[in-house]
Amino acid sequence: MLAFTASSDCFSPRAYRPLSLTVVANRVPIRQTDDGWETSVGGLTTALLPVLEAQGGTWVGMGEEPDLPERQEFPADDPDFLVRRVPLSTEELDGYYYGMANQILWPLSHYLIQHLELKDEFIETYRHVNERFADAVLEETEGGEDEVIWIQDYHQMLSPGHIREERPDATIGHFWHIPWPAMEVFRILPWARELLRGMLGCDLIGFHVEEYVDNFIESAEVLLGAEIDGNVIRYEGHETRVEAHPIGIEVGRFKEMAHDPSVEQEAKKFRERLGTDHVVIGIDRLDYTKGIRSRMLAFEEFLEENPEYHGNVSFFQIATPSRTELESYQQIRREVDEVVGRINGRFARESWVPVNYRYRTYTQYELCTFYRAADAALITPLRDGMNVVTQEFVTATQDGVLILSELTGAAYLLPEALQVNPYDQGGLANAIKVALEMPTDEKKERLKGLKQTVETLDVHNWADKFLSALAK
Ligand code: GDG
């Protein structure tokens, strides 16, 4: 059975819909389960699958399981859209995904260059895999006027250039979900110019915020000598527009979940189990960019400086396993384990455990109960393209305080959050105290602004606006 998480009627009838949409992403939006097929949970699937369901189209992504067919229509009995897999060998997956994408582009874009592994074999495999993705797109499209190709993220910087070579008139968009770093950081890459040229095969490139737009434009101007006219880049006879299109969450569904009486009951039980007057939460993939360890150290400093909170506050941190094959992710796991053990060893007494740390995955329903139960959310990445956990918390909470890293895309959009520099341990420790002691009126006032913004960012609007801009 194919269980769709979003339905096509969430897509506004006024929305621009190309006659044929081809989405290109690292992963396909469906996965096989014991009972059949299910859609993956995530912003991208939620936003784009309804468009494909409503009007047909194709989703191109890597084939991770060798026995699945390359082309598969869904739903099988009355197909709406096609899934086109690009099967990858172990070597291809290692070089393209674990190598180039996650050990080069990911740390570089997050300004964490100590994690860079600049290996030639990574870019070589990345080139080859991007070409294979581009070939799959060319096979699945005909080059018609109303055909739109929408590529997602840092896994596919070179495929726009390949598609453009074969299809000079194609309409190609790209959305980059992580930060685009300052030009001086981007140019560290030995292949910076080649990668930029690939991206400039697009008609429209989207980022979450203007800062990344500016960084990209400066990279094209300085490194390629491209001509710049406002937000238009002219290079080798082709024009590329670069715009900010901040992503949102599925606000309606989160609101509905948060207002479900059973969520309220579970939230109450959760607080009772923790047994403290104050609850602070953190929810992240376990990634060195998310600032989990620094945040733990700040919590430790908060406990050192505020003995009156001993026995009276719980920090509940979920770290969802992620990219576990990579040494840098195994290392951050060990470091977080070590610091959690130390804090609890130092401060725990009788029934009080200051840090409740969970290295596992929860359902969205469970996440919603945690958002609902928390007095404050500590979302303090060292760098983050947007960070949509902020938006989920803001939507679900009734009176919680958002403590937010100023080095995230979300910080540009959510000025009412309590903003902190994630590298400033003392400032962060102080922000926890400020959040826990914030007067109710101030909390409500801040939340009002935050909720208004998050409503407008809805992920369906995001897809709608990007596709409309691409069609211009
Ligand atoms: C990139 C950019 C940008 C987490 N644990 C569980 C779980 N999650 C869900 C959260 C949230 C999502 O994962 C994580 O959101 P982030 O925004 O932190 O995203 P990244 O994975 O880093 O992705 C980021 C995003 O793309 C979108 O453009 O915001 O800046 O890095 O939705 O709720 N979900 C479930 N169980 C968990 O245990 N079900």
Coordinates of C-alpha atoms and ligand atoms in Angstrom, one line a residue:
M1 CA 0.0 0.0 0.0
L2 CA 1.2 3.5 -0.8
A3 CA 0.6 5.7 2.2
F4 CA 1.0 9.3 1.2
T5 CA 1.8 11.7 4.0
A6 CA 0.4 14.7 2.1
S7 CA -2.5 15.1 -0.2
S8 CA -2.7 16.9 -3.4
D9 CA -5.4 19.3 -2.2
C10 CA -2.9 21.1 0.1
F11 CA -1.5 22.5 -3.2
S12 CA -3.2 25.8 -3.9
P13 CA -5.3 25.9 -7.0
R14 CA -3.7 29.2 -8.1
A15 CA -0.3 27.6 -7.9
Y16 CA 1.8 27.5 -11.0
R17 CA 2.1 24.0 -12.3
P18 CA 4.4 23.1 -15.2
L19 CA 2.9 20.5 -17.5
S20 CA 5.7 18.3 -16.7
L21 CA 7.9 18.5 -13.6
T22 CA 11.0 16.4 -13.1
V23 CA 12.4 16.6 -9.5
V24 CA 16.1 15.5 -9.1
A25 CA 17.1 14.8 -5.5
N26 CA 19.7 12.6 -3.9
R27 CA 17.0 10.2 -2.6
V28 CA 13.7 9.0 -4.0
P29 CA 10.6 9.9 -2.0
I30 CA 9.3 6.4 -1.4
R31 CA 10.7 3.3 0.4
Q32 CA 9.8 -0.3 0.5
T33 CA 8.5 -1.7 3.8
D34 CA 7.3 -5.1 4.9
D35 CA 3.7 -4.2 3.9
G36 CA 4.5 -2.5 0.5
W37 CA 5.6 1.1 -0.1
E38 CA 5.5 4.3 2.0
T39 CA 6.5 7.9 1.4
S40 CA 9.5 9.1 3.3
V41 CA 8.8 11.8 5.9
G42 CA 10.6 15.0 5.2
G43 CA 10.0 18.5 4.0
L44 CA 11.0 17.9 0.4
T45 CA 8.7 14.9 -0.1
T46 CA 5.9 16.7 1.7
A47 CA 6.3 19.7 -0.6
L48 CA 6.9 18.1 -4.0
L49 CA 5.1 14.8 -4.0
P50 CA 1.6 16.5 -4.0
V51 CA 2.7 18.4 -7.1
L52 CA 3.7 15.2 -8.9
E53 CA 0.5 13.4 -7.7
A54 CA -1.7 16.2 -8.9
Q55 CA -0.3 16.5 -12.4
G56 CA 2.1 13.7 -13.0
G57 CA 5.9 13.9 -13.4
T58 CA 9.1 12.2 -12.5
W59 CA 11.3 12.0 -9.4
V60 CA 15.0 11.0 -10.1
G61 CA 17.1 9.9 -7.2
M62 CA 19.8 7.3 -6.4
G63 CA 18.9 3.7 -6.2
E64 CA 20.2 2.4 -2.9
E65 CA 18.8 -1.2 -3.2
P66 CA 20.1 -3.1 -6.2
D67 CA 17.1 -5.3 -6.7
L68 CA 14.6 -2.5 -7.2
P69 CA 13.7 -1.5 -10.8
E70 CA 15.2 1.6 -12.3
R71 CA 11.8 2.8 -13.5
Q72 CA 8.7 2.4 -11.3
E73 CA 5.3 4.0 -11.5
F74 CA 3.2 4.9 -8.4
P75 CA 0.6 4.0 -7.4
A76 CA 1.0 0.8 -9.4
D77 CA -2.7 0.3 -10.2
D78 CA -3.4 3.9 -11.3
P79 CA 0.0 5.7 -11.7
D80 CA 0.4 9.4 -10.9
F81 CA 4.1 9.7 -11.2
L82 CA 7.3 7.9 -12.1
V83 CA 10.3 7.1 -9.9
R84 CA 13.5 6.9 -11.8
R85 CA 16.4 5.4 -9.9
V86 CA 20.1 5.8 -10.7
P87 CA 21.6 2.7 -9.2
L88 CA 25.0 3.3 -7.6
S89 CA 27.7 0.9 -6.8
T90 CA 29.4 0.9 -3.3
E91 CA 32.4 2.8 -4.8
E92 CA 30.1 5.4 -6.4
L93 CA 28.1 5.9 -3.2
D94 CA 31.4 6.2 -1.2
G95 CA 32.9 8.8 -3.6
Y96 CA 29.8 10.8 -4.5
Y97 CA 27.7 10.8 -1.3
Y98 CA 30.0 10.0 1.6
G99 CA 33.0 11.6 0.0
M100 CA 32.3 14.7 -2.1
A101 CA 28.9 15.6 -0.7
N102 CA 29.4 14.8 3.0
Q103 CA 33.2 15.2 3.6
I104 CA 33.8 18.2 1.3
L105 CA 30.7 20.2 0.4
W106 CA 28.9 19.8 3.7
P107 CA 31.7 20.8 6.1
L108 CA 32.9 23.6 3.7
S109 CA 29.4 25.2 3.4
H110 CA 29.1 25.1 7.2
Y111 CA 32.5 26.8 7.7
L112 CA 33.9 23.7 9.5
I113 CA 36.9 23.2 7.4
Q114 CA 38.7 21.1 9.9
H115 CA 36.4 18.3 8.7
L116 CA 37.4 18.7 5.0
E117 CA 38.8 15.6 3.1
L118 CA 39.9 17.1 -0.2
K119 CA 40.5 13.8 -2.1
D120 CA 40.6 13.7 -5.9
E121 CA 38.8 10.4 -6.1
F122 CA 35.8 12.1 -4.4
I123 CA 35.4 14.8 -7.1
E124 CA 36.1 12.2 -9.9
T125 CA 33.2 10.0 -8.7
Y126 CA 31.0 13.0 -8.1
R127 CA 31.6 14.1 -11.7
H128 CA 30.7 10.7 -13.0
V129 CA 27.6 10.3 -10.8
N130 CA 26.3 13.8 -11.7
E131 CA 26.6 12.8 -15.3
R132 CA 24.6 9.7 -14.7
F133 CA 21.9 11.7 -13.0
A134 CA 21.8 14.2 -15.9
D135 CA 21.6 11.3 -18.4
A136 CA 18.6 9.9 -16.5
V137 CA 16.9 13.3 -16.6
L138 CA 17.6 13.5 -20.4
E139 CA 16.1 10.1 -20.9
E140 CA 12.9 10.9 -19.0
T141 CA 12.3 14.3 -20.6
E142 CA 11.6 15.4 -24.1
G143 CA 12.6 19.0 -24.1
G144 CA 9.1 20.5 -24.4
E145 CA 8.3 24.1 -23.6
D146 CA 6.3 23.4 -20.4
E147 CA 8.8 21.0 -19.0
V148 CA 10.5 22.0 -15.8
I149 CA 13.5 20.4 -14.1
W150 CA 14.0 21.1 -10.4
I151 CA 17.2 19.9 -8.9
Q152 CA 17.8 19.7 -5.1
D153 CA 20.8 20.4 -3.0
Y154 CA 24.6 20.1 -2.9
H155 CA 24.7 16.5 -4.3
Q156 CA 24.0 17.8 -7.8
M157 CA 26.1 20.8 -8.7
L158 CA 27.3 19.6 -12.1
S159 CA 24.2 18.0 -13.5
P160 CA 22.5 21.4 -14.4
G161 CA 25.5 22.1 -16.7
H162 CA 25.3 18.7 -18.4
I163 CA 21.5 19.0 -19.0
R164 CA 21.9 22.5 -20.4
E165 CA 24.5 21.3 -22.9
E166 CA 22.0 18.9 -24.4
R167 CA 18.9 21.0 -23.9
P168 CA 19.7 24.7 -24.4
D169 CA 16.0 25.6 -24.0
A170 CA 15.2 23.6 -20.9
T171 CA 13.9 25.3 -17.8
I172 CA 16.1 24.3 -15.0
G173 CA 15.9 25.3 -11.3
H174 CA 18.1 24.4 -8.3
F175 CA 17.4 24.8 -4.6
W176 CA 20.4 24.7 -2.3
H177 CA 19.3 23.7 1.2
I178 CA 22.5 24.4 3.2
P179 CA 24.4 27.7 3.6
W180 CA 26.4 29.0 0.6
P181 CA 29.6 30.1 2.3
A182 CA 31.5 33.4 1.9
M183 CA 33.4 33.5 -1.5
E184 CA 36.8 33.3 0.3
V185 CA 35.7 30.1 1.9
F186 CA 34.1 28.6 -1.2
R187 CA 37.3 29.3 -3.2
I188 CA 39.2 26.9 -1.0
L189 CA 37.8 24.1 -3.2
P190 CA 40.3 23.3 -6.0
W191 CA 37.3 22.7 -8.2
A192 CA 35.3 25.8 -7.2
R193 CA 35.1 27.2 -10.8
E194 CA 34.0 24.0 -12.3
L195 CA 31.3 23.5 -9.7
L196 CA 30.1 27.1 -10.2
R197 CA 29.9 26.6 -14.0
G198 CA 27.8 23.5 -13.5
M199 CA 25.3 25.5 -11.3
L200 CA 25.1 28.3 -13.8
G201 CA 23.4 25.8 -16.2
C202 CA 20.3 26.8 -14.2
D203 CA 17.7 29.5 -14.9
L204 CA 17.0 30.0 -11.3
I205 CA 19.0 29.1 -8.1
G206 CA 17.2 29.4 -4.8
F207 CA 18.7 29.7 -1.3
H208 CA 17.0 30.2 2.1
V209 CA 18.2 33.7 2.8
E210 CA 19.7 36.8 1.1
E211 CA 23.1 36.3 2.7
Y212 CA 23.6 33.0 0.7
V213 CA 22.4 34.7 -2.4
D214 CA 25.0 37.4 -2.0
N215 CA 27.7 34.9 -1.3
F216 CA 26.9 32.9 -4.4
I217 CA 26.7 36.0 -6.7
E218 CA 30.1 37.2 -5.3
S219 CA 31.6 33.7 -6.0
A220 CA 30.4 33.8 -9.6
E221 CA 31.6 37.4 -10.1
V222 CA 35.1 37.0 -8.5
L223 CA 35.9 33.4 -9.5
L224 CA 34.4 33.3 -13.0
G225 CA 34.4 37.0 -13.9
A226 CA 30.6 36.7 -14.6
E227 CA 28.6 39.8 -15.3
I228 CA 26.2 40.7 -12.5
D229 CA 23.0 42.7 -12.9
G230 CA 21.1 42.8 -9.6
N231 CA 20.3 39.2 -8.9
V232 CA 21.0 38.1 -12.5
I233 CA 24.3 36.4 -13.4
R234 CA 25.3 36.5 -17.1
Y235 CA 27.9 33.9 -18.0
E236 CA 28.8 32.5 -21.4
G237 CA 25.6 33.6 -23.1
H238 CA 23.3 32.3 -20.4
E239 CA 21.4 34.1 -17.6
T240 CA 20.8 32.7 -14.1
R241 CA 18.7 34.4 -11.5
V242 CA 19.5 33.9 -7.9
E243 CA 16.8 34.4 -5.2
A244 CA 16.0 33.8 -1.6
H245 CA 13.1 31.3 -1.1
P246 CA 13.1 30.4 2.6
I247 CA 11.6 26.9 3.2
G248 CA 8.9 26.2 5.7
I249 CA 7.2 23.2 7.3
E250 CA 3.7 21.7 6.8
V251 CA 2.1 24.1 9.2
G252 CA -1.4 22.7 9.0
R253 CA -0.4 19.2 9.9
F254 CA 1.9 20.3 12.8
K255 CA -0.8 22.5 14.2
E256 CA -3.4 19.7 14.0
M257 CA -1.0 17.3 15.7
A258 CA -0.1 19.8 18.4
H259 CA -3.7 20.4 19.2
D260 CA -4.6 16.7 19.4
P261 CA -5.7 16.1 23.1
S262 CA -3.7 12.9 23.2
V263 CA -0.5 15.0 22.5
E264 CA -1.4 17.2 25.4
Q265 CA -1.8 14.2 27.7
E266 CA 1.4 12.6 26.5
A267 CA 3.3 15.9 27.1
K268 CA 2.0 16.1 30.6
K269 CA 3.1 12.5 31.3
F270 CA 6.5 13.2 29.8
R271 CA 6.9 16.2 32.2
E272 CA 5.9 14.1 35.1
R273 CA 8.4 11.4 34.2
L274 CA 11.2 14.0 34.1
G275 CA 9.9 15.2 37.5
T276 CA 11.3 18.8 37.3
D277 CA 9.6 22.2 37.2
H278 CA 11.5 23.2 34.1
V279 CA 12.1 21.3 30.8
V280 CA 14.5 22.4 28.1
I281 CA 14.7 20.3 24.8
G282 CA 17.1 19.9 21.9
I283 CA 16.2 17.9 18.7
D284 CA 18.7 17.4 16.0
R285 CA 20.3 14.8 13.7
L286 CA 23.6 13.9 15.4
D287 CA 25.8 16.1 13.2
Y288 CA 28.9 18.2 14.2
T289 CA 27.2 21.2 12.6
K290 CA 24.3 21.2 15.1
G291 CA 26.3 22.4 18.1
I292 CA 25.1 19.6 20.4
R293 CA 28.3 19.3 22.4
S294 CA 28.8 23.1 22.8
R295 CA 25.2 23.3 24.0
M296 CA 25.8 20.6 26.6
L297 CA 28.8 22.5 27.8
A298 CA 26.7 25.7 28.1
F299 CA 24.1 23.7 30.1
E300 CA 26.9 22.5 32.4
E301 CA 28.0 26.1 32.9
F302 CA 24.4 27.1 33.6
L303 CA 24.2 24.4 36.3
E304 CA 27.6 25.5 37.8
E305 CA 26.4 29.1 38.1
N306 CA 22.8 28.5 39.2
P307 CA 22.7 25.9 42.0
E308 CA 19.1 26.9 42.8
Y309 CA 18.1 25.0 39.6
H310 CA 19.7 21.8 40.7
G311 CA 17.0 19.1 40.9
N312 CA 14.7 21.5 39.2
V313 CA 15.5 21.5 35.5
S314 CA 15.9 18.7 32.9
F315 CA 17.6 19.0 29.6
F316 CA 16.1 16.5 27.1
Q317 CA 18.3 16.1 24.0
I318 CA 17.4 13.8 21.0
A319 CA 20.2 13.1 18.6
T320 CA 19.0 11.1 15.7
P321 CA 21.6 8.8 14.2
S322 CA 22.9 10.2 10.9
R323 CA 25.8 9.4 8.4
T324 CA 27.0 6.8 10.9
E325 CA 29.5 5.3 8.4
L326 CA 31.7 8.5 8.7
E327 CA 34.5 8.8 11.2
S328 CA 33.7 12.5 12.0
Y329 CA 30.1 11.4 12.9
Q330 CA 31.4 8.5 15.1
Q331 CA 33.7 11.0 16.8
I332 CA 31.0 13.6 17.6
R333 CA 28.9 10.7 19.0
R334 CA 31.8 9.7 21.4
E335 CA 32.3 13.4 22.4
V336 CA 28.6 14.0 23.2
D337 CA 28.4 10.7 25.1
E338 CA 31.5 11.7 27.1
V339 CA 30.2 15.2 28.0
V340 CA 26.7 13.9 28.9
G341 CA 28.3 11.2 31.2
R342 CA 30.4 13.9 32.9
I343 CA 27.6 16.3 33.5
N344 CA 25.3 13.6 34.9
G345 CA 28.2 12.2 37.0
R346 CA 28.9 15.6 38.4
F347 CA 25.4 16.9 39.2
A348 CA 22.8 14.0 39.3
R349 CA 21.4 13.2 42.7
E350 CA 18.6 10.9 44.0
S351 CA 16.0 10.9 41.3
W352 CA 17.3 13.9 39.3
V353 CA 19.1 13.3 36.1
P354 CA 20.1 16.7 34.6
V355 CA 20.7 15.6 31.0
N356 CA 18.3 13.1 29.4
Y357 CA 20.1 12.1 26.2
R358 CA 18.5 9.8 23.6
Y359 CA 20.5 8.6 20.6
R360 CA 17.6 7.3 18.5
T361 CA 14.7 8.2 16.1
Y362 CA 11.2 9.2 17.3
T363 CA 8.0 9.5 15.4
Q364 CA 6.8 13.1 14.5
Y365 CA 3.9 12.6 16.9
E366 CA 6.4 12.0 19.7
L367 CA 8.5 15.0 18.6
C368 CA 5.3 17.0 18.9
T369 CA 4.7 15.9 22.5
F370 CA 8.3 17.0 23.3
Y371 CA 7.8 20.4 21.7
R372 CA 4.5 20.8 23.5
A373 CA 6.1 19.8 26.9
A374 CA 9.1 22.1 26.7
D375 CA 9.6 25.5 28.5
A376 CA 12.4 26.2 26.1
A377 CA 14.0 24.8 23.0
L378 CA 17.8 25.1 22.6
I379 CA 18.5 25.2 18.8
T380 CA 22.0 26.3 18.5
P381 CA 23.8 24.9 15.4
L382 CA 27.3 26.2 14.7
R383 CA 25.9 26.9 11.2
D384 CA 22.6 25.7 9.5
G385 CA 21.1 26.6 6.1
M386 CA 17.6 27.1 7.7
N387 CA 16.8 24.7 10.5
V388 CA 13.2 23.7 10.4
V389 CA 13.1 22.2 14.0
T390 CA 12.7 25.9 15.0
Q391 CA 9.5 26.2 12.9
E392 CA 8.1 22.9 14.3
F393 CA 8.7 24.0 17.8
V394 CA 7.2 27.5 17.2
T395 CA 4.1 25.9 15.7
A396 CA 3.6 23.3 18.4
T397 CA 4.4 25.3 21.6
Q398 CA 1.9 27.4 23.5
D399 CA 4.3 29.3 25.7
G400 CA 7.8 28.0 25.1
V401 CA 10.9 30.2 24.5
L402 CA 13.0 29.6 21.4
I403 CA 16.8 30.0 22.0
L404 CA 18.3 30.2 18.6
S405 CA 21.7 30.3 17.1
E406 CA 22.3 33.5 15.2
L407 CA 24.4 31.4 12.6
T408 CA 21.3 29.8 11.1
G409 CA 19.1 30.8 8.2
A410 CA 16.2 30.8 10.6
A411 CA 17.8 33.6 12.6
Y412 CA 17.3 36.0 9.7
L413 CA 13.6 35.3 9.7
L414 CA 12.9 34.9 13.4
P415 CA 14.1 38.0 15.2
E416 CA 11.7 37.4 18.1
A417 CA 13.7 34.4 19.2
L418 CA 16.3 34.7 22.0
Q419 CA 19.3 34.8 19.7
V420 CA 22.8 33.6 20.7
N421 CA 26.2 33.0 19.3
P422 CA 26.6 29.2 19.6
Y423 CA 30.4 29.6 20.1
D424 CA 29.7 31.8 23.2
Q425 CA 29.3 29.3 26.0
G426 CA 28.8 31.9 28.7
G427 CA 26.2 33.8 26.5
L428 CA 24.4 30.5 25.9
A429 CA 24.4 29.6 29.6
N430 CA 22.9 33.0 30.4
A431 CA 20.2 32.6 27.7
I432 CA 19.0 29.4 29.3
K433 CA 18.4 31.4 32.6
V434 CA 16.8 34.3 30.7
A435 CA 14.4 31.8 29.0
L436 CA 13.4 30.0 32.1
E437 CA 12.8 33.3 33.9
M438 CA 11.1 35.2 31.1
P439 CA 7.8 36.9 32.1
T440 CA 4.7 35.3 30.5
D441 CA 3.8 38.5 28.7
E442 CA 7.1 38.7 27.0
K443 CA 7.0 35.0 26.0
K444 CA 3.5 35.5 24.5
E445 CA 4.6 38.7 22.6
R446 CA 7.6 37.0 21.1
L447 CA 5.7 33.9 20.2
K448 CA 3.0 35.9 18.4
G449 CA 5.6 37.3 16.0
L450 CA 7.3 33.9 15.5
K451 CA 4.0 32.1 14.8
Q452 CA 3.0 34.7 12.2
T453 CA 6.3 34.3 10.3
V454 CA 6.2 30.5 10.4
E455 CA 2.6 30.4 9.0
T456 CA 3.8 32.4 6.0
L457 CA 6.8 30.1 5.4
D458 CA 4.6 27.0 4.9
V459 CA 6.3 24.4 2.7
H460 CA 3.5 24.3 0.1
N461 CA 3.9 28.1 -0.4
W462 CA 7.7 27.5 -0.8
A463 CA 7.2 25.0 -3.6
D464 CA 4.6 27.1 -5.2
K465 CA 6.6 30.3 -5.1
F466 CA 9.8 28.7 -6.4
L467 CA 8.0 27.1 -9.3
S468 CA 6.2 30.3 -10.2
A469 CA 9.5 32.2 -10.1
L470 CA 11.1 29.5 -12.3
A471 CA 8.3 29.9 -14.8
K472 CA 8.8 33.7 -15.2
Ligands
GDG1 C1 18.9 20.5 5.5 C2 19.6 21.7 6.1 C3 17.4 22.9 6.2 C4 15.0 15.0 13.6 N1 15.0 14.0 14.4 C5 13.9 13.2 14.1 C6 13.2 13.9 13.1 N2 13.9 14.9 12.8 C7 13.4 15.9 11.7 C8 13.1 17.2 12.4 C9 13.2 18.1 11.2 C10 14.3 17.5 10.4 O1 14.5 16.2 10.9 C11 15.7 18.2 10.6 O2 15.5 19.5 10.1 P1 16.8 20.5 9.8 O3 16.3 21.8 9.3 O4 17.6 20.5 11.1 O5 17.5 19.7 8.6 P2 18.7 19.0 8.0 O6 18.5 17.5 8.1 O7 20.1 19.4 8.5 O8 18.5 19.5 6.4 C12 18.7 22.6 7.0 C13 16.8 21.7 5.7 O9 17.7 20.9 4.8 C14 15.6 22.0 4.8 O10 15.9 22.8 3.7 O11 16.5 23.5 7.2 O12 19.4 23.8 7.3 O13 20.8 21.4 6.8 O14 12.0 18.1 10.4 O15 11.8 17.1 12.9 N3 12.1 13.4 12.5 C15 11.5 12.2 13.1 N4 12.2 11.6 14.1 C16 13.3 12.0 14.7 O16 13.9 11.4 15.6 N5 10.4 11.8 12.6

